[in-house]
Short mmCIF file of C-alpha atoms in Angstrom, two decimals:
data_model
loop_
_atom_site.label_atom_id
_atom_site.label_comp_id
_atom_site.label_asym_id
_atom_site.label_seq_id
_atom_site.Cartn_x
_atom_site.Cartn_y
_atom_site.Cartn_z
CA UNK M 23 -0.04 8.59 11.21
CA UNK M 24 -1.13 11.72 9.60
CA UNK M 25 -2.77 12.92 12.89
CA UNK M 26 0.61 12.34 14.71
CA UNK M 27 2.41 14.23 12.03
CA UNK M 28 -0.03 17.18 12.33
CA UNK M 29 0.30 17.37 16.12
CA UNK M 30 4.12 17.43 15.86
CA UNK M 31 3.98 20.11 13.24
CA UNK M 32 1.73 22.35 15.25
CA UNK M 33 3.94 21.76 18.34
CA UNK M 34 7.10 22.67 16.29
CA UNK M 35 5.53 25.89 15.13
CA UNK M 36 4.55 26.88 18.63
CA UNK M 37 8.09 26.40 19.80
CA UNK M 38 9.45 28.51 16.99
CA UNK M 39 7.11 31.37 17.91
CA UNK M 40 8.01 31.15 21.55
CA UNK M 41 11.73 31.21 20.86
CA UNK M 42 11.37 34.08 18.57
CA UNK M 43 9.60 36.11 21.17
CA UNK M 44 12.28 35.29 23.75
CA UNK M 45 15.03 36.34 21.29
CA UNK M 46 13.57 39.73 20.58
CA UNK M 47 13.07 40.49 24.26
CA UNK M 48 16.76 39.88 25.17
CA UNK M 49 18.97 42.72 26.45
CA UNK M 50 21.16 44.74 24.06
CA UNK M 51 24.51 43.13 23.56
CA UNK M 52 27.35 45.69 24.54
CA UNK M 53 30.03 43.85 22.70
CA UNK M 54 30.69 41.72 19.59
CA UNK M 55 33.94 40.04 20.30
CA UNK M 56 36.16 42.74 21.61
CA UNK M 57 34.42 45.47 19.60
CA UNK M 58 32.16 47.80 21.85
CA UNK M 59 28.68 48.24 20.42
CA UNK M 60 27.42 51.71 21.67
CA UNK M 61 24.74 54.09 20.46
CA UNK M 62 23.81 54.77 17.74
CA UNK M 63 24.63 51.13 16.74
CA UNK M 64 22.93 47.94 17.90
CA UNK M 65 23.19 44.34 16.99
CA UNK M 66 19.87 43.29 18.54
CA UNK M 67 16.33 44.24 17.60
CA UNK M 68 15.22 47.67 19.00
CA UNK M 69 18.72 48.58 20.12
CA UNK M 70 20.54 51.83 19.17
CA UNK M 71 19.16 54.32 16.59
CA UNK M 72 16.64 53.13 13.91
CA UNK M 73 18.90 55.04 11.38
CA UNK M 74 21.45 52.17 11.77
CA UNK M 75 19.15 49.26 12.21
CA UNK M 76 20.41 45.89 10.58
CA UNK M 77 23.66 47.50 9.28
CA UNK M 78 25.93 45.56 11.72
CA UNK M 79 25.74 41.84 12.10
CA UNK M 80 27.38 39.89 14.93
CA UNK M 81 28.05 36.31 13.96
CA UNK M 82 29.61 33.46 15.84
CA UNK M 83 32.23 33.51 17.21
CA UNK M 84 32.07 37.20 17.91
CA UNK M 85 32.84 38.44 14.33
CA UNK M 86 31.27 41.78 13.43
CA UNK M 87 30.31 42.59 9.89
CA UNK M 88 28.98 45.64 8.04
CA UNK M 89 26.21 45.23 5.51
CA UNK M 90 26.46 47.26 2.34
CA UNK M 91 24.85 46.95 -1.13
CA UNK M 92 28.23 45.40 -2.38
CA UNK M 93 28.32 42.81 0.37
CA UNK M 94 29.14 42.08 4.00
CA UNK M 95 32.60 43.27 5.21
CA UNK M 96 34.59 42.41 8.37
CA UNK M 97 34.74 45.23 10.89
CA UNK M 98 38.22 45.81 12.42
CA UNK M 99 37.25 48.51 14.87
CA UNK M 100 34.74 51.22 15.71
CA UNK M 101 35.65 54.69 17.08
CA UNK M 102 33.02 56.73 18.84
CA UNK M 103 35.22 59.72 19.85
CA UNK M 104 36.18 60.20 16.15
CA UNK M 105 33.11 58.54 14.64
CA UNK M 106 34.05 55.94 12.12
CA UNK M 107 34.06 52.25 11.29
CA UNK M 108 37.22 50.56 9.95
CA UNK M 109 36.41 47.63 7.62
CA UNK M 110 38.47 45.38 5.42
CA UNK M 111 37.63 44.13 2.01
CA UNK M 112 39.00 40.49 1.37
CA UNK M 113 38.70 41.19 -2.48
CA UNK M 114 41.09 44.05 -2.33
CA UNK M 115 44.74 43.75 -3.16
CA UNK M 116 47.10 43.01 -0.19
CA UNK M 117 50.73 42.68 0.36
CA UNK M 118 50.67 38.89 -0.02
CA UNK M 119 49.29 39.19 -3.61
CA UNK M 120 52.38 40.97 -4.88
CA UNK M 121 52.18 41.14 -8.73
CA UNK M 122 49.38 38.59 -8.78
CA UNK M 123 45.95 40.25 -9.00
CA UNK M 124 42.70 38.45 -7.98
CA UNK M 125 39.18 39.43 -9.33
CA UNK M 126 37.78 42.16 -7.27
CA UNK M 127 34.52 44.19 -6.95
CA UNK M 128 33.90 47.84 -6.13
CA UNK M 129 33.07 48.72 -2.54
CA UNK M 130 29.93 50.78 -2.12
CA UNK M 131 27.58 52.26 0.54
CA UNK M 132 23.82 52.79 0.62
CA UNK M 133 23.48 56.59 0.11
CA UNK M 134 20.20 56.53 2.00
CA UNK M 135 22.02 55.70 5.27
CA UNK M 136 23.94 57.94 7.65
CA UNK M 137 27.30 56.42 6.49
CA UNK M 138 29.74 57.94 4.11
CA UNK M 139 33.18 57.09 2.75
CA UNK M 140 35.90 59.10 4.56
CA UNK M 141 38.02 61.60 2.75
CA UNK M 142 40.96 60.04 4.74
CA UNK M 143 40.87 57.06 2.38
CA UNK M 144 43.35 56.81 -0.53
CA UNK M 145 42.76 54.38 -3.32
CA UNK M 146 45.55 52.63 -5.23
CA UNK M 147 45.05 51.21 -8.68
CA UNK M 148 47.33 48.62 -10.42
CA UNK M 149 48.21 47.95 -13.98
CA UNK M 150 45.69 50.38 -15.46
CA UNK M 151 45.38 50.62 -19.25
CA UNK M 152 46.87 53.89 -20.17
CA UNK M 153 44.80 53.87 -23.40
CA UNK M 154 41.69 54.30 -21.23
CA UNK M 155 42.94 55.82 -17.95
CA UNK M 156 44.92 59.02 -17.71
CA UNK M 157 47.99 57.97 -15.73
CA UNK M 158 50.53 60.76 -15.11
CA UNK M 159 52.32 62.30 -12.17
CA UNK M 160 50.71 65.19 -10.24
CA UNK M 161 52.22 68.07 -8.36
CA UNK M 162 52.87 67.55 -4.66
CA UNK M 163 50.03 69.82 -3.42
CA UNK M 164 47.52 67.60 -5.10
CA UNK M 165 47.87 65.04 -2.26
CA UNK M 166 46.61 67.60 0.18
CA UNK M 167 44.23 69.51 -2.14
CA UNK M 168 42.93 66.87 -4.70
CA UNK M 169 39.86 69.08 -5.64
CA UNK M 170 42.29 71.59 -7.22
CA UNK M 171 43.78 69.00 -9.51
CA UNK M 172 42.55 67.05 -12.60
CA UNK M 173 41.04 63.59 -12.43
CA UNK M 174 44.13 61.71 -13.68
CA UNK M 175 45.38 58.76 -11.77
CA UNK M 176 48.65 59.91 -10.00
CA UNK M 177 51.64 57.75 -10.79
CA UNK M 178 53.97 59.57 -8.52
CA UNK M 179 51.76 58.98 -5.45
CA UNK M 180 53.56 58.77 -2.10
CA UNK M 181 51.71 55.61 -1.31
CA UNK M 182 52.63 53.94 -4.50
CA UNK M 183 56.27 54.70 -3.78
CA UNK M 184 55.89 53.68 -0.14
CA UNK M 185 53.39 50.78 -0.01
CA UNK M 186 52.38 50.33 3.69
CA UNK M 187 53.95 47.24 5.26
CA UNK M 188 55.46 46.08 1.89
CA UNK M 189 57.31 48.72 0.05
CA UNK M 190 58.76 46.27 -2.46
CA UNK M 191 55.83 44.06 -3.03
CA UNK M 192 55.43 45.23 -6.68
CA UNK M 193 58.35 44.42 -8.96
CA UNK M 194 56.79 44.54 -12.51
CA UNK M 195 53.38 46.18 -11.96
CA UNK M 196 52.35 49.83 -12.19
CA UNK M 197 50.49 51.73 -9.48
CA UNK M 198 48.70 55.05 -9.47
CA UNK M 199 46.44 56.91 -6.93
CA UNK M 200 42.91 58.13 -7.61
CA UNK M 201 39.98 59.06 -5.40
CA UNK M 202 36.67 58.00 -7.16
CA UNK M 203 33.84 60.43 -6.21
CA UNK M 204 31.05 57.88 -6.92
CA UNK M 205 30.69 54.16 -7.18
CA UNK M 206 30.11 54.32 -10.81
CA UNK M 207 33.53 56.07 -11.20
CA UNK M 208 35.14 53.32 -9.10
CA UNK M 209 33.45 50.64 -11.27
CA UNK M 210 34.70 52.30 -14.43
CA UNK M 211 38.23 52.33 -13.07
CA UNK M 212 38.11 48.63 -12.23
CA UNK M 213 37.06 48.01 -15.72
CA UNK M 214 40.45 49.17 -17.02
CA UNK M 215 42.62 48.34 -14.03
CA UNK M 216 43.74 44.89 -12.78
CA UNK M 217 42.94 45.50 -9.08
CA UNK M 218 42.81 48.20 -6.36
CA UNK M 219 43.17 48.61 -2.66
CA UNK M 220 42.21 51.29 -0.02
CA UNK M 221 44.50 52.88 2.50
CA UNK M 222 43.38 55.10 5.25
CA UNK M 223 45.38 57.51 7.36
CA UNK M 224 45.16 56.48 11.12
CA UNK M 225 45.56 59.28 13.60
CA UNK M 226 48.38 58.31 16.14
CA UNK M 227 47.91 61.21 18.64
CA UNK M 228 51.66 62.21 18.02
CA UNK M 229 52.89 65.48 16.85
CA UNK M 230 53.61 66.28 13.20
CA UNK M 231 54.95 64.71 10.96
CA UNK M 232 54.18 61.45 12.80
CA UNK M 233 50.55 62.23 13.59
CA UNK M 234 49.22 59.95 10.92
CA UNK M 235 50.26 56.56 9.53
CA UNK M 236 48.93 54.76 6.52
CA UNK M 237 47.13 51.38 7.09
CA UNK M 238 45.13 49.05 4.71
CA UNK M 239 41.31 49.23 5.24
CA UNK M 240 38.29 51.29 4.34
CA UNK M 241 37.32 54.11 6.85
CA UNK M 242 33.54 54.73 6.88
CA UNK M 243 32.35 57.78 8.79
CA UNK M 244 29.10 58.00 10.61
CA UNK M 245 26.94 60.54 12.34
CA UNK M 246 25.67 60.15 15.93
CA UNK M 247 22.16 61.51 16.24
CA UNK M 248 22.24 63.08 19.58
CA UNK M 249 18.77 63.81 21.16
CA UNK M 250 17.71 65.16 24.57
CA UNK M 251 15.73 62.04 25.25
CA UNK M 252 18.72 59.78 24.54
CA UNK M 253 21.01 61.82 26.68
CA UNK M 254 18.45 61.75 29.57
CA UNK M 255 18.08 58.06 29.11
CA UNK M 256 21.82 57.44 29.35
CA UNK M 257 22.26 59.73 32.36
CA UNK M 258 23.24 57.51 35.30
CA UNK M 259 21.56 59.79 37.78
CA UNK M 260 18.34 59.04 35.94
CA UNK M 261 18.73 55.29 35.78
CA UNK M 262 21.48 54.81 33.11
CA UNK M 263 19.34 53.22 30.51
CA UNK M 264 20.16 52.20 26.89
CA UNK M 265 18.70 54.14 23.98
CA UNK M 266 16.55 52.05 21.68
CA UNK M 267 13.38 52.24 19.63
CA UNK M 268 10.13 50.39 19.06
CA UNK M 269 10.68 48.19 16.02
CA UNK M 270 7.04 48.72 14.86
CA UNK M 271 6.61 52.44 15.26
CA UNK M 272 10.33 53.40 15.18
CA UNK M 273 9.65 55.73 18.17
CA UNK M 274 12.13 56.31 20.90
CA UNK M 275 12.41 53.94 23.89
CA UNK M 276 14.69 53.98 26.92
CA UNK M 277 15.55 50.34 27.58
CA UNK M 278 15.80 49.68 31.32
CA UNK M 279 16.44 46.66 33.44
CA UNK M 280 12.99 46.51 34.90
CA UNK M 281 11.10 47.51 31.71
CA UNK M 282 11.12 50.24 29.02
CA UNK M 283 10.25 53.91 29.27
CA UNK M 284 9.52 56.68 26.75
CA UNK M 285 11.65 59.12 28.85
CA UNK M 286 14.24 57.65 31.27
CA UNK M 287 14.37 54.72 33.66
CA UNK M 288 13.78 56.64 37.01
CA UNK M 289 10.84 58.61 35.81
CA UNK M 290 8.02 57.61 38.10
CA UNK M 291 5.53 59.81 36.38
CA UNK M 292 5.07 57.29 33.55
CA UNK M 293 4.21 53.66 33.44
CA UNK M 294 6.97 51.15 32.60
CA UNK M 295 6.37 48.53 29.92
CA UNK M 296 7.64 45.04 30.35
CA UNK M 297 10.61 44.08 28.21
CA UNK M 298 8.85 41.22 26.46
CA UNK M 299 6.01 43.37 25.31
CA UNK M 300 7.79 46.45 24.15
CA UNK M 301 11.42 46.31 23.13
CA UNK M 302 10.42 45.02 19.71
CA UNK M 303 7.12 46.39 18.55
CA UNK M 304 6.66 43.15 16.65
CA UNK M 305 6.79 41.04 19.81
CA UNK M 306 3.17 41.60 20.82
CA UNK M 307 2.16 41.16 17.24
CA UNK M 308 4.02 37.92 16.96
CA UNK M 309 2.60 36.71 20.30
CA UNK M 310 -1.05 37.33 19.27
CA UNK M 311 -0.36 35.88 15.83
CA UNK M 312 1.25 32.92 17.43
CA UNK M 313 -1.69 32.34 19.75
CA UNK M 314 -4.09 32.59 16.86
CA UNK M 315 -2.00 30.25 14.72
CA UNK M 316 -1.76 27.69 17.43
CA UNK M 317 -5.47 27.95 18.11
CA UNK M 318 -6.28 27.57 14.51
CA UNK M 319 -3.97 24.67 14.09
CA UNK M 320 -5.59 22.79 17.04
CA UNK M 321 -9.02 23.41 15.62
CA UNK M 322 -7.91 22.13 12.19
CA UNK M 323 -6.27 19.13 13.80
CA UNK M 324 -9.50 18.22 15.64
CA UNK M 325 -11.62 18.75 12.58
CA UNK M 326 -9.37 16.45 10.45
CA UNK M 327 -9.21 13.88 13.16
CA UNK M 328 -13.05 13.84 13.46
CA UNK M 329 -13.71 13.49 9.72
CA UNK M 330 -10.80 11.31 8.68
CA UNK M 331 -11.85 7.66 7.85
CA UNK M 332 -10.13 4.81 9.35
CA UNK M 333 -7.57 3.55 6.95
CA UNK M 334 -5.22 1.41 9.16
CA UNK M 335 -2.30 3.78 8.48
CA UNK M 336 -2.76 3.86 4.72
CA UNK M 337 -2.78 7.42 3.31
CA UNK M 338 -5.46 8.07 0.68
CA UNK M 339 -6.93 11.17 -1.02
CA UNK M 340 -9.64 11.21 1.65
CA UNK M 341 -7.32 11.52 4.60
CA UNK M 342 -4.32 13.33 3.09
CA UNK M 343 -3.23 16.26 5.19
CA UNK M 344 -1.00 18.02 2.53
#
């Protein structure tokens, strides 16, 4: 009985290692749902830039999320021409809440990444304690040049007077606008305010004054690390590869249909690497470790089988496997 269990256990581990290798050697997915996944991002191991590794998560069925220290947030869209990610925070106030305020939490980003909160975000705070927060109207020019004004929460904010999509949602609650310059500042504001929400200004492409419209959401800006090797890799005349990296060494790789290259797909002067062995630097390590583990398991199985006394299916301390 124990021998059969041991054999099944070793067989299960072998299948898991083989499936892991196959998953890491898969092609880079270009979409998550209807959101395009282009360089510098990737949702598969070894795809995109290592600076953005593991920040985006594509879950079933095609829902894209952004990982941050404060949680995982749904991604509404990604723009590569005007580099930014638009995310939503389910804990923030929305029009359906009206004068009811749910518990919330401050949104934050990892400062060690190449992500930053956009200056095009406006933050609205509701029912703040005027004993702890300076709530007062600000001059009109403060909305365009906030750095020239004090740190009070603006009770005469345009957005407070014209809430996007639901101008009359608040009937008995107060609202003021404030841009926290750090996560700690935001956390302190939420200590004395009932809730908050983020509004970003979306570019419409129209002429002024209709060139921007306010929408709920958090705009997160990102940098695109452009390198000569990546541009050569993406060049269709040179094979049209996908920019990626070795997950073990973090060094650049051009991911091609017939293998990976350190320059570009049509470069005949260098040797190609097979996809299974290179796209993830950990693949070869996993394969070797897997082979070693399977071999050790079989050796252990034979040793136990040879020494185990015949007990007619009864487990004792002498033949116990675990």
